[in-house]
């Protein structure tokens, strides 16, 4: 297809999407599809918050050593890496809905393995299974939601993924001291069980149907998603046209490194690297240690940190389609920069015996500011942008690569954090602050604004198909 044809197609698509109402209508089936997909996000949040909340009970009941529990806590990351290796190809092979069903089976099995565990072996098998599921969920849930949602609501709906993860995390963090660890594991399985049932009542992604050539099913699904009184013929034709154009370019893993996909790849990998090396998982996993090092109450600090993330992410969900992705990412990174710098300054004062009485307050304010700033943008928007910018022919390979980068960097930063803090507490947070400065520059110069554009229009533009 030559450049003039694609340019004309972009203009035609833009005009028709505004004319047929696709850009503004949110139907009941879109809401149901999103809620069913978000069940996996809730299970993910519960899994992230579980190891900290259940630690005391498991250590006492199963007589585990701290080393054995450390393996239990960290093995989910190993499962995440394994899941990231197959998530994209699996979603391309059996569809987005089939992949969510597949991951929900592993999640449910993992939670019940933990709930009825008699020794460390069953705990680790269960946690590994949940990690494998989470590695798939991190990719397929935002992709599915982005592909079924009208363009003017896509950012808000896709951002809800991170909101629900945060809710699950905060829920388990807060109830951990009141509920037995086995009961918590059973509760953790409920969202996955609900999803297994719910998946029978929601449609497959129309973009995946186009990818496998099922045009009749594509039109039927679009009609269901957009409403009976909305004309979907132009949208269906546009999706098929662009999918066929993308499909002419092979979707093998090595094709990711073609020049036409360089921009998308740099944006995706760059955001994942910067997100992790700004210290987000280190702060989440070791918050209590950070507060204790600053002589601040770890219980007050961690509970405050868990609570503040929920309204911050809710604000992000509300603003994503109004303000755009780039402004929220920049505000988020700037807030993380200032907050990390404040925490680093507090530890610098502590190390040099300067204003020591201010150290706990500075660390508390800095940590809350960091948590709120992270939640408003950097937490979920990289996954939103990933789901929007890669064409359908390479989306599976790209999703696997970005997930692998995410989980690998997460492991690196969480593994090295304690050693960095022993080396220099202040220097650790100054490093995180510097990475956040780089994030602002990266977003400003390289990351495209995806608000209000159809997936096909955006992907054709960023991948230079015109």
mmCIF file of C-alpha atoms in Angstrom, residues 67-451:
data_model
loop_
_atom_site.group_PDB
_atom_site.id
_atom_site.type_symbol
_atom_site.label_atom_id
_atom_site.label_comp_id
_atom_site.label_asym_id
_atom_site.label_seq_id
_atom_site.Cartn_x
_atom_site.Cartn_y
_atom_site.Cartn_z
ATOM 1 C CA UNK A 67 15.618 -17.812 54.052
ATOM 2 C CA UNK A 68 12.856 -20.219 52.988
ATOM 3 C CA UNK A 69 10.279 -17.443 53.205
ATOM 4 C CA UNK A 70 12.517 -15.152 51.156
ATOM 5 C CA UNK A 71 12.428 -17.764 48.391
ATOM 6 C CA UNK A 72 8.625 -17.885 48.681
ATOM 7 C CA UNK A 73 8.349 -14.094 48.472
ATOM 8 C CA UNK A 74 10.699 -13.662 45.510
ATOM 9 C CA UNK A 75 9.804 -16.696 43.395
ATOM 10 C CA UNK A 76 6.769 -14.859 42.017
ATOM 11 C CA UNK A 77 9.229 -12.708 40.041
ATOM 12 C CA UNK A 78 10.670 -15.882 38.474
ATOM 13 C CA UNK A 79 7.159 -16.913 37.474
ATOM 14 C CA UNK A 80 6.622 -13.432 36.044
ATOM 15 C CA UNK A 81 9.716 -13.783 33.841
ATOM 16 C CA UNK A 82 8.477 -17.168 32.562
ATOM 17 C CA UNK A 83 5.021 -15.709 31.900
ATOM 18 C CA UNK A 84 6.530 -12.758 30.045
ATOM 19 C CA UNK A 85 8.289 -15.129 27.636
ATOM 20 C CA UNK A 86 4.991 -16.598 26.416
ATOM 21 C CA UNK A 87 2.316 -13.947 27.046
ATOM 22 C CA UNK A 88 2.442 -12.224 23.656
ATOM 23 C CA UNK A 89 2.591 -15.336 21.513
ATOM 24 C CA UNK A 90 -0.117 -16.981 23.616
ATOM 25 C CA UNK A 91 -2.407 -13.966 23.125
ATOM 26 C CA UNK A 92 -1.789 -14.131 19.375
ATOM 27 C CA UNK A 93 -2.356 -17.891 19.225
ATOM 28 C CA UNK A 94 -5.495 -18.431 21.318
ATOM 29 C CA UNK A 95 -6.803 -14.863 21.545
ATOM 30 C CA UNK A 96 -6.975 -12.311 24.343
ATOM 31 C CA UNK A 97 -9.967 -13.955 26.023
ATOM 32 C CA UNK A 98 -8.429 -17.437 25.832
ATOM 33 C CA UNK A 99 -5.192 -16.131 27.309
ATOM 34 C CA UNK A 100 -7.014 -14.546 30.261
ATOM 35 C CA UNK A 101 -8.796 -17.850 30.864
ATOM 36 C CA UNK A 102 -5.467 -19.700 30.715
ATOM 37 C CA UNK A 103 -3.843 -17.317 33.228
ATOM 38 C CA UNK A 104 -6.865 -17.479 35.552
ATOM 39 C CA UNK A 105 -6.506 -21.278 35.763
ATOM 40 C CA UNK A 106 -2.878 -20.942 36.885
ATOM 41 C CA UNK A 107 -3.774 -18.175 39.322
ATOM 42 C CA UNK A 108 -6.584 -20.185 40.920
ATOM 43 C CA UNK A 109 -4.415 -23.295 41.198
ATOM 44 C CA UNK A 110 -1.617 -21.244 42.747
ATOM 45 C CA UNK A 111 -3.825 -19.660 45.404
ATOM 46 C CA UNK A 112 -5.306 -23.020 46.439
ATOM 47 C CA UNK A 113 -1.835 -24.571 46.537
ATOM 48 C CA UNK A 114 -0.850 -21.892 49.064
ATOM 49 C CA UNK A 115 -4.121 -22.149 51.003
ATOM 50 C CA UNK A 116 -3.702 -25.901 51.603
ATOM 51 C CA UNK A 117 0.113 -25.985 51.755
ATOM 52 C CA UNK A 118 1.710 -28.297 54.324
ATOM 53 C CA UNK A 119 5.309 -27.307 53.626
ATOM 54 C CA UNK A 120 7.523 -24.818 51.758
ATOM 55 C CA UNK A 121 7.411 -26.897 48.572
ATOM 56 C CA UNK A 122 3.685 -26.341 48.023
ATOM 57 C CA UNK A 123 3.991 -22.682 48.988
ATOM 58 C CA UNK A 124 6.690 -22.152 46.353
ATOM 59 C CA UNK A 125 4.795 -24.084 43.653
ATOM 60 C CA UNK A 126 1.697 -21.976 44.336
ATOM 61 C CA UNK A 127 3.612 -18.699 44.329
ATOM 62 C CA UNK A 128 5.431 -19.637 41.113
ATOM 63 C CA UNK A 129 2.093 -20.481 39.468
ATOM 64 C CA UNK A 130 0.630 -17.131 40.530
ATOM 65 C CA UNK A 131 3.745 -15.355 39.234
ATOM 66 C CA UNK A 132 3.376 -17.086 35.861
ATOM 67 C CA UNK A 133 -0.231 -15.900 35.732
ATOM 68 C CA UNK A 134 0.744 -12.347 36.697
ATOM 69 C CA UNK A 135 3.405 -12.286 33.976
ATOM 70 C CA UNK A 136 0.644 -12.986 31.441
ATOM 71 C CA UNK A 137 -1.891 -10.639 33.039
ATOM 72 C CA UNK A 138 0.408 -7.596 32.947
ATOM 73 C CA UNK A 139 0.351 -7.818 29.148
ATOM 74 C CA UNK A 140 -3.010 -9.217 28.104
ATOM 75 C CA UNK A 141 -5.359 -7.190 30.344
ATOM 76 C CA UNK A 142 -4.362 -3.681 29.118
ATOM 77 C CA UNK A 143 -4.181 -4.962 25.522
ATOM 78 C CA UNK A 144 -7.681 -6.478 25.677
ATOM 79 C CA UNK A 145 -9.225 -3.386 27.298
ATOM 80 C CA UNK A 146 -7.539 -1.050 24.784
ATOM 81 C CA UNK A 147 -8.796 -3.147 21.873
ATOM 82 C CA UNK A 148 -12.472 -3.231 22.920
ATOM 83 C CA UNK A 149 -12.871 0.338 24.233
ATOM 84 C CA UNK A 150 -13.863 3.428 22.181
ATOM 85 C CA UNK A 151 -10.909 5.736 21.564
ATOM 86 C CA UNK A 152 -12.124 8.643 23.732
ATOM 87 C CA UNK A 153 -12.435 6.355 26.766
ATOM 88 C CA UNK A 154 -9.506 4.023 26.066
ATOM 89 C CA UNK A 155 -6.996 5.697 28.375
ATOM 90 C CA UNK A 156 -9.398 5.861 31.311
ATOM 91 C CA UNK A 157 -10.518 2.255 30.983
ATOM 92 C CA UNK A 158 -7.002 0.877 30.425
ATOM 93 C CA UNK A 159 -5.615 2.881 33.360
ATOM 94 C CA UNK A 160 -8.174 1.188 35.606
ATOM 95 C CA UNK A 161 -5.901 -1.873 35.411
ATOM 96 C CA UNK A 162 -3.365 -0.208 37.712
ATOM 97 C CA UNK A 163 -6.109 1.185 39.964
ATOM 98 C CA UNK A 164 -7.497 -2.291 40.635
ATOM 99 C CA UNK A 165 -3.994 -3.717 41.186
ATOM 100 C CA UNK A 166 -3.441 -0.995 43.785
ATOM 101 C CA UNK A 167 -6.800 -1.745 45.435
ATOM 102 C CA UNK A 168 -5.920 -5.444 45.707
ATOM 103 C CA UNK A 169 -2.509 -4.639 47.139
ATOM 104 C CA UNK A 170 -3.926 -2.197 49.707
ATOM 105 C CA UNK A 171 -6.728 -4.583 50.653
ATOM 106 C CA UNK A 172 -4.373 -7.443 51.521
ATOM 107 C CA UNK A 173 -1.908 -5.078 53.163
ATOM 108 C CA UNK A 174 -4.625 -3.755 55.482
ATOM 109 C CA UNK A 175 -6.412 -7.037 56.332
ATOM 110 C CA UNK A 176 -3.230 -9.090 56.692
ATOM 111 C CA UNK A 177 -3.057 -8.735 60.459
ATOM 112 C CA UNK A 178 -6.722 -9.601 60.983
ATOM 113 C CA UNK A 179 -7.188 -12.670 58.744
ATOM 114 C CA UNK A 180 -5.393 -16.018 58.753
ATOM 115 C CA UNK A 181 -2.974 -16.489 55.855
ATOM 116 C CA UNK A 182 -4.842 -19.538 54.539
ATOM 117 C CA UNK A 183 -8.127 -17.598 54.489
ATOM 118 C CA UNK A 184 -6.374 -14.773 52.652
ATOM 119 C CA UNK A 185 -5.158 -17.231 50.004
ATOM 120 C CA UNK A 186 -8.734 -18.464 49.456
ATOM 121 C CA UNK A 187 -9.889 -14.840 49.137
ATOM 122 C CA UNK A 188 -7.116 -14.271 46.606
ATOM 123 C CA UNK A 189 -8.560 -17.017 44.407
ATOM 124 C CA UNK A 190 -12.045 -15.459 44.234
ATOM 125 C CA UNK A 191 -11.258 -12.848 41.504
ATOM 126 C CA UNK A 192 -9.744 -15.556 39.278
ATOM 127 C CA UNK A 193 -12.768 -17.812 39.766
ATOM 128 C CA UNK A 194 -15.087 -14.908 38.916
ATOM 129 C CA UNK A 195 -13.052 -14.229 35.778
ATOM 130 C CA UNK A 196 -13.211 -17.855 34.636
ATOM 131 C CA UNK A 197 -17.015 -17.626 34.772
ATOM 132 C CA UNK A 198 -17.215 -14.088 33.374
ATOM 133 C CA UNK A 199 -15.110 -14.874 30.312
ATOM 134 C CA UNK A 200 -17.983 -16.962 28.937
ATOM 135 C CA UNK A 201 -20.128 -13.796 28.718
ATOM 136 C CA UNK A 202 -17.774 -11.324 27.013
ATOM 137 C CA UNK A 203 -16.595 -11.103 23.391
ATOM 138 C CA UNK A 204 -13.135 -11.663 21.940
ATOM 139 C CA UNK A 205 -11.047 -8.629 20.945
ATOM 140 C CA UNK A 206 -12.146 -7.337 17.507
ATOM 141 C CA UNK A 207 -8.503 -6.620 16.625
ATOM 142 C CA UNK A 208 -7.550 -10.254 17.249
ATOM 143 C CA UNK A 209 -10.514 -11.442 15.162
ATOM 144 C CA UNK A 210 -9.250 -9.228 12.335
ATOM 145 C CA UNK A 211 -5.754 -10.649 12.767
ATOM 146 C CA UNK A 212 -6.985 -14.215 12.240
ATOM 147 C CA UNK A 213 -9.269 -13.231 9.329
ATOM 148 C CA UNK A 214 -12.664 -13.683 11.002
ATOM 149 C CA UNK A 215 -14.348 -10.635 9.452
ATOM 150 C CA UNK A 216 -17.947 -11.778 10.043
ATOM 151 C CA UNK A 217 -17.248 -12.344 13.751
ATOM 152 C CA UNK A 218 -15.408 -9.021 13.868
ATOM 153 C CA UNK A 219 -18.460 -7.094 12.671
ATOM 154 C CA UNK A 220 -20.768 -8.960 15.052
ATOM 155 C CA UNK A 221 -18.470 -8.259 18.018
ATOM 156 C CA UNK A 222 -18.126 -4.573 17.104
ATOM 157 C CA UNK A 223 -21.903 -4.234 16.865
ATOM 158 C CA UNK A 224 -22.203 -5.799 20.303
ATOM 159 C CA UNK A 225 -19.533 -3.493 21.759
ATOM 160 C CA UNK A 226 -20.742 -0.247 20.145
ATOM 161 C CA UNK A 227 -24.499 -0.751 20.462
ATOM 162 C CA UNK A 228 -27.333 -1.841 18.164
ATOM 163 C CA UNK A 229 -28.042 1.624 16.794
ATOM 164 C CA UNK A 230 -24.448 2.474 15.842
ATOM 165 C CA UNK A 231 -23.075 1.847 12.369
ATOM 166 C CA UNK A 232 -19.860 -0.163 12.667
ATOM 167 C CA UNK A 233 -19.252 -0.954 9.001
ATOM 168 C CA UNK A 234 -16.619 1.766 8.543
ATOM 169 C CA UNK A 235 -14.811 0.935 11.783
ATOM 170 C CA UNK A 236 -14.775 -2.766 10.858
ATOM 171 C CA UNK A 237 -13.481 -1.979 7.379
ATOM 172 C CA UNK A 238 -10.750 0.273 8.805
ATOM 173 C CA UNK A 239 -9.643 -2.372 11.300
ATOM 174 C CA UNK A 240 -9.485 -5.032 8.582
ATOM 175 C CA UNK A 241 -7.646 -2.715 6.180
ATOM 176 C CA UNK A 242 -4.954 -1.749 8.635
ATOM 177 C CA UNK A 243 -4.627 -5.259 10.020
ATOM 178 C CA UNK A 244 -4.067 -6.628 6.517
ATOM 179 C CA UNK A 245 -1.493 -3.904 5.881
ATOM 180 C CA UNK A 246 0.356 -4.706 9.121
ATOM 181 C CA UNK A 247 0.120 -8.453 8.467
ATOM 182 C CA UNK A 248 2.074 -8.038 5.226
ATOM 183 C CA UNK A 249 5.025 -7.453 7.520
ATOM 184 C CA UNK A 250 5.945 -10.666 9.361
ATOM 185 C CA UNK A 251 5.415 -10.747 13.110
ATOM 186 C CA UNK A 252 8.511 -12.734 14.101
ATOM 187 C CA UNK A 253 10.498 -11.598 17.148
ATOM 188 C CA UNK A 254 13.387 -10.360 14.962
ATOM 189 C CA UNK A 255 10.980 -8.145 13.000
ATOM 190 C CA UNK A 256 10.649 -6.017 16.123
ATOM 191 C CA UNK A 257 14.059 -4.596 15.327
ATOM 192 C CA UNK A 258 13.135 -3.280 11.899
ATOM 193 C CA UNK A 259 13.698 0.443 11.531
ATOM 194 C CA UNK A 260 9.962 1.162 11.153
ATOM 195 C CA UNK A 261 9.300 -0.168 14.677
ATOM 196 C CA UNK A 262 12.306 1.532 16.306
ATOM 197 C CA UNK A 263 10.285 4.406 17.752
ATOM 198 C CA UNK A 264 7.657 2.136 19.337
ATOM 199 C CA UNK A 265 10.361 -0.142 20.720
ATOM 200 C CA UNK A 266 12.425 2.703 22.181
ATOM 201 C CA UNK A 267 9.314 4.182 23.808
ATOM 202 C CA UNK A 268 8.179 0.846 25.275
ATOM 203 C CA UNK A 269 11.543 -0.432 26.511
ATOM 204 C CA UNK A 270 12.587 3.031 27.699
ATOM 205 C CA UNK A 271 9.474 3.516 29.827
ATOM 206 C CA UNK A 272 9.839 0.062 31.413
ATOM 207 C CA UNK A 273 13.540 0.616 32.205
ATOM 208 C CA UNK A 274 12.983 4.095 33.640
ATOM 209 C CA UNK A 275 9.949 2.943 35.635
ATOM 210 C CA UNK A 276 11.906 0.201 37.384
ATOM 211 C CA UNK A 277 15.217 2.026 37.873
ATOM 212 C CA UNK A 278 13.411 4.933 39.505
ATOM 213 C CA UNK A 279 13.017 2.485 42.403
ATOM 214 C CA UNK A 280 9.289 1.792 42.414
ATOM 215 C CA UNK A 281 9.389 -1.894 43.349
ATOM 216 C CA UNK A 282 12.225 -1.381 45.811
ATOM 217 C CA UNK A 283 10.124 1.213 47.640
ATOM 218 C CA UNK A 284 7.034 -1.027 47.496
ATOM 219 C CA UNK A 285 8.833 -4.154 48.759
ATOM 220 C CA UNK A 286 11.094 -2.520 51.359
ATOM 221 C CA UNK A 287 8.994 0.405 52.579
ATOM 222 C CA UNK A 288 8.946 -0.850 56.169
ATOM 223 C CA UNK A 289 12.753 -1.132 56.200
ATOM 224 C CA UNK A 290 13.118 2.403 54.823
ATOM 225 C CA UNK A 291 10.843 3.811 57.523
ATOM 226 C CA UNK A 292 12.682 1.878 60.252
ATOM 227 C CA UNK A 293 16.061 3.138 58.986
ATOM 228 C CA UNK A 294 14.688 6.655 59.366
ATOM 229 C CA UNK A 295 13.402 5.904 62.915
ATOM 230 C CA UNK A 296 9.795 6.309 61.801
ATOM 231 C CA UNK A 297 6.962 3.894 62.675
ATOM 232 C CA UNK A 298 6.950 1.244 59.951
ATOM 233 C CA UNK A 299 3.288 0.337 60.527
ATOM 234 C CA UNK A 300 2.051 3.933 60.215
ATOM 235 C CA UNK A 301 4.316 4.542 57.248
ATOM 236 C CA UNK A 302 3.423 1.431 55.247
ATOM 237 C CA UNK A 303 -0.325 1.718 55.888
ATOM 238 C CA UNK A 304 -0.241 5.398 54.851
ATOM 239 C CA UNK A 305 1.694 4.461 51.718
ATOM 240 C CA UNK A 306 -0.819 1.740 50.843
ATOM 241 C CA UNK A 307 -3.801 4.038 51.342
ATOM 242 C CA UNK A 308 -2.498 7.083 49.432
ATOM 243 C CA UNK A 309 -1.924 5.113 46.232
ATOM 244 C CA UNK A 310 -5.617 4.338 45.651
ATOM 245 C CA UNK A 311 -6.981 7.922 45.334
ATOM 246 C CA UNK A 312 -3.886 8.942 43.369
ATOM 247 C CA UNK A 313 -4.454 6.209 40.773
ATOM 248 C CA UNK A 314 -8.192 6.977 40.742
ATOM 249 C CA UNK A 315 -7.269 10.576 39.838
ATOM 250 C CA UNK A 316 -5.036 9.248 37.069
ATOM 251 C CA UNK A 317 -7.913 7.192 35.665
ATOM 252 C CA UNK A 318 -10.139 10.285 35.578
ATOM 253 C CA UNK A 319 -7.504 12.518 33.957
ATOM 254 C CA UNK A 320 -5.887 10.179 31.407
ATOM 255 C CA UNK A 321 -8.306 10.955 28.574
ATOM 256 C CA UNK A 322 -8.740 14.616 29.533
ATOM 257 C CA UNK A 323 -5.128 15.679 30.043
ATOM 258 C CA UNK A 324 -3.374 13.054 27.931
ATOM 259 C CA UNK A 325 -0.668 10.524 28.718
ATOM 260 C CA UNK A 326 2.417 12.743 28.384
ATOM 261 C CA UNK A 327 1.399 15.475 30.883
ATOM 262 C CA UNK A 328 0.521 12.881 33.530
ATOM 263 C CA UNK A 329 3.804 11.019 32.970
ATOM 264 C CA UNK A 330 5.774 14.258 33.334
ATOM 265 C CA UNK A 331 3.931 15.340 36.486
ATOM 266 C CA UNK A 332 4.403 11.849 37.928
ATOM 267 C CA UNK A 333 8.138 11.701 37.152
ATOM 268 C CA UNK A 334 8.727 15.236 38.440
ATOM 269 C CA UNK A 335 6.964 14.420 41.716
ATOM 270 C CA UNK A 336 8.993 11.223 42.098
ATOM 271 C CA UNK A 337 12.178 13.204 41.446
ATOM 272 C CA UNK A 338 11.462 15.763 44.174
ATOM 273 C CA UNK A 339 10.221 13.119 46.623
ATOM 274 C CA UNK A 340 13.257 10.853 46.104
ATOM 275 C CA UNK A 341 15.527 13.855 46.544
ATOM 276 C CA UNK A 342 13.785 14.731 49.836
ATOM 277 C CA UNK A 343 14.236 11.173 51.159
ATOM 278 C CA UNK A 344 17.878 11.202 50.040
ATOM 279 C CA UNK A 345 18.400 14.562 51.748
ATOM 280 C CA UNK A 346 16.882 13.200 54.962
ATOM 281 C CA UNK A 347 19.294 10.248 54.982
ATOM 282 C CA UNK A 348 22.183 12.608 54.151
ATOM 283 C CA UNK A 349 21.313 14.686 57.232
ATOM 284 C CA UNK A 350 21.107 11.504 59.303
ATOM 285 C CA UNK A 351 24.502 10.252 58.086
ATOM 286 C CA UNK A 352 26.142 13.589 58.913
ATOM 287 C CA UNK A 353 24.274 14.169 62.207
ATOM 288 C CA UNK A 354 22.516 17.273 60.859
ATOM 289 C CA UNK A 355 18.944 18.126 61.881
ATOM 290 C CA UNK A 356 18.397 14.486 62.899
ATOM 291 C CA UNK A 357 14.973 15.254 64.336
ATOM 292 C CA UNK A 358 13.780 16.166 60.826
ATOM 293 C CA UNK A 359 14.866 12.872 59.236
ATOM 294 C CA UNK A 360 11.723 10.842 60.133
ATOM 295 C CA UNK A 361 9.378 13.621 59.002
ATOM 296 C CA UNK A 362 11.262 14.222 55.746
ATOM 297 C CA UNK A 363 11.305 10.506 54.951
ATOM 298 C CA UNK A 364 7.576 10.155 55.712
ATOM 299 C CA UNK A 365 6.646 13.161 53.545
ATOM 300 C CA UNK A 366 9.022 12.064 50.795
ATOM 301 C CA UNK A 367 7.745 8.488 50.741
ATOM 302 C CA UNK A 368 4.089 9.568 50.617
ATOM 303 C CA UNK A 369 4.903 12.069 47.874
ATOM 304 C CA UNK A 370 6.777 9.369 45.983
ATOM 305 C CA UNK A 371 3.879 6.904 46.290
ATOM 306 C CA UNK A 372 1.266 9.450 45.191
ATOM 307 C CA UNK A 373 3.409 10.735 42.300
ATOM 308 C CA UNK A 374 4.158 7.216 41.080
ATOM 309 C CA UNK A 375 0.504 6.226 41.206
ATOM 310 C CA UNK A 376 -0.721 9.186 39.154
ATOM 311 C CA UNK A 377 1.256 8.274 36.035
ATOM 312 C CA UNK A 378 4.350 6.069 36.000
ATOM 313 C CA UNK A 379 2.476 3.204 37.682
ATOM 314 C CA UNK A 380 0.076 2.355 34.862
ATOM 315 C CA UNK A 381 0.585 4.602 31.840
ATOM 316 C CA UNK A 382 3.626 2.750 30.406
ATOM 317 C CA UNK A 383 1.373 -0.312 30.022
ATOM 318 C CA UNK A 384 -1.378 1.835 28.502
ATOM 319 C CA UNK A 385 1.035 3.243 25.921
ATOM 320 C CA UNK A 386 2.444 -0.239 25.231
ATOM 321 C CA UNK A 387 -1.059 -1.525 24.475
ATOM 322 C CA UNK A 388 -1.689 1.364 22.075
ATOM 323 C CA UNK A 389 1.485 1.850 20.040
ATOM 324 C CA UNK A 390 2.480 -1.582 18.682
ATOM 325 C CA UNK A 391 0.785 -2.809 15.464
ATOM 326 C CA UNK A 392 -1.118 -6.092 15.693
ATOM 327 C CA UNK A 393 1.477 -8.053 13.689
ATOM 328 C CA UNK A 394 4.234 -7.469 16.279
ATOM 329 C CA UNK A 395 2.156 -6.780 19.391
ATOM 330 C CA UNK A 396 2.675 -10.308 20.738
ATOM 331 C CA UNK A 397 6.452 -10.255 20.332
ATOM 332 C CA UNK A 398 6.659 -6.692 21.645
ATOM 333 C CA UNK A 399 4.517 -7.540 24.673
ATOM 334 C CA UNK A 400 6.770 -10.462 25.566
ATOM 335 C CA UNK A 401 9.919 -8.354 25.196
ATOM 336 C CA UNK A 402 8.588 -5.469 27.277
ATOM 337 C CA UNK A 403 7.269 -7.825 29.958
ATOM 338 C CA UNK A 404 10.667 -9.527 30.091
ATOM 339 C CA UNK A 405 12.383 -6.140 30.482
ATOM 340 C CA UNK A 406 9.919 -5.196 33.232
ATOM 341 C CA UNK A 407 10.344 -8.374 35.284
ATOM 342 C CA UNK A 408 14.122 -8.578 34.789
ATOM 343 C CA UNK A 409 14.657 -4.973 35.873
ATOM 344 C CA UNK A 410 12.270 -5.499 38.771
ATOM 345 C CA UNK A 411 14.394 -8.411 39.963
ATOM 346 C CA UNK A 412 17.640 -6.436 39.550
ATOM 347 C CA UNK A 413 16.442 -3.414 41.515
ATOM 348 C CA UNK A 414 14.793 -5.412 44.331
ATOM 349 C CA UNK A 415 17.802 -7.740 44.641
ATOM 350 C CA UNK A 416 20.360 -4.906 44.806
ATOM 351 C CA UNK A 417 18.370 -2.414 46.885
ATOM 352 C CA UNK A 418 19.491 -3.630 50.317
ATOM 353 C CA UNK A 419 23.124 -3.628 49.186
ATOM 354 C CA UNK A 420 22.703 -0.081 47.838
ATOM 355 C CA UNK A 421 21.192 1.077 51.114
ATOM 356 C CA UNK A 422 24.100 -0.448 53.058
ATOM 357 C CA UNK A 423 26.503 1.334 50.732
ATOM 358 C CA UNK A 424 24.839 4.757 50.907
ATOM 359 C CA UNK A 425 21.198 5.396 51.805
ATOM 360 C CA UNK A 426 21.267 8.998 50.611
ATOM 361 C CA UNK A 427 23.071 8.085 47.391
ATOM 362 C CA UNK A 428 20.472 5.415 46.616
ATOM 363 C CA UNK A 429 17.607 7.911 46.620
ATOM 364 C CA UNK A 430 19.636 10.577 44.824
ATOM 365 C CA UNK A 431 20.161 7.949 42.103
ATOM 366 C CA UNK A 432 16.392 7.319 41.944
ATOM 367 C CA UNK A 433 15.848 11.087 41.723
ATOM 368 C CA UNK A 434 18.297 11.372 38.812
ATOM 369 C CA UNK A 435 16.510 8.561 36.944
ATOM 370 C CA UNK A 436 13.228 10.461 37.369
ATOM 371 C CA UNK A 437 14.847 13.533 35.775
ATOM 372 C CA UNK A 438 15.823 11.343 32.813
ATOM 373 C CA UNK A 439 12.218 10.120 32.669
ATOM 374 C CA UNK A 440 10.921 13.684 32.276
ATOM 375 C CA UNK A 441 13.382 14.317 29.429
ATOM 376 C CA UNK A 442 12.554 10.984 27.784
ATOM 377 C CA UNK A 443 8.795 11.574 27.895
ATOM 378 C CA UNK A 444 9.138 15.141 26.633
ATOM 379 C CA UNK A 445 11.385 14.282 23.694
ATOM 380 C CA UNK A 446 10.357 10.765 22.602
ATOM 381 C CA UNK A 447 7.016 9.515 23.952
ATOM 382 C CA UNK A 448 4.068 10.274 21.603
ATOM 383 C CA UNK A 449 0.691 11.521 22.793
ATOM 384 C CA UNK A 450 -1.895 8.807 22.129
ATOM 385 C CA UNK A 451 -5.018 10.530 23.467
#
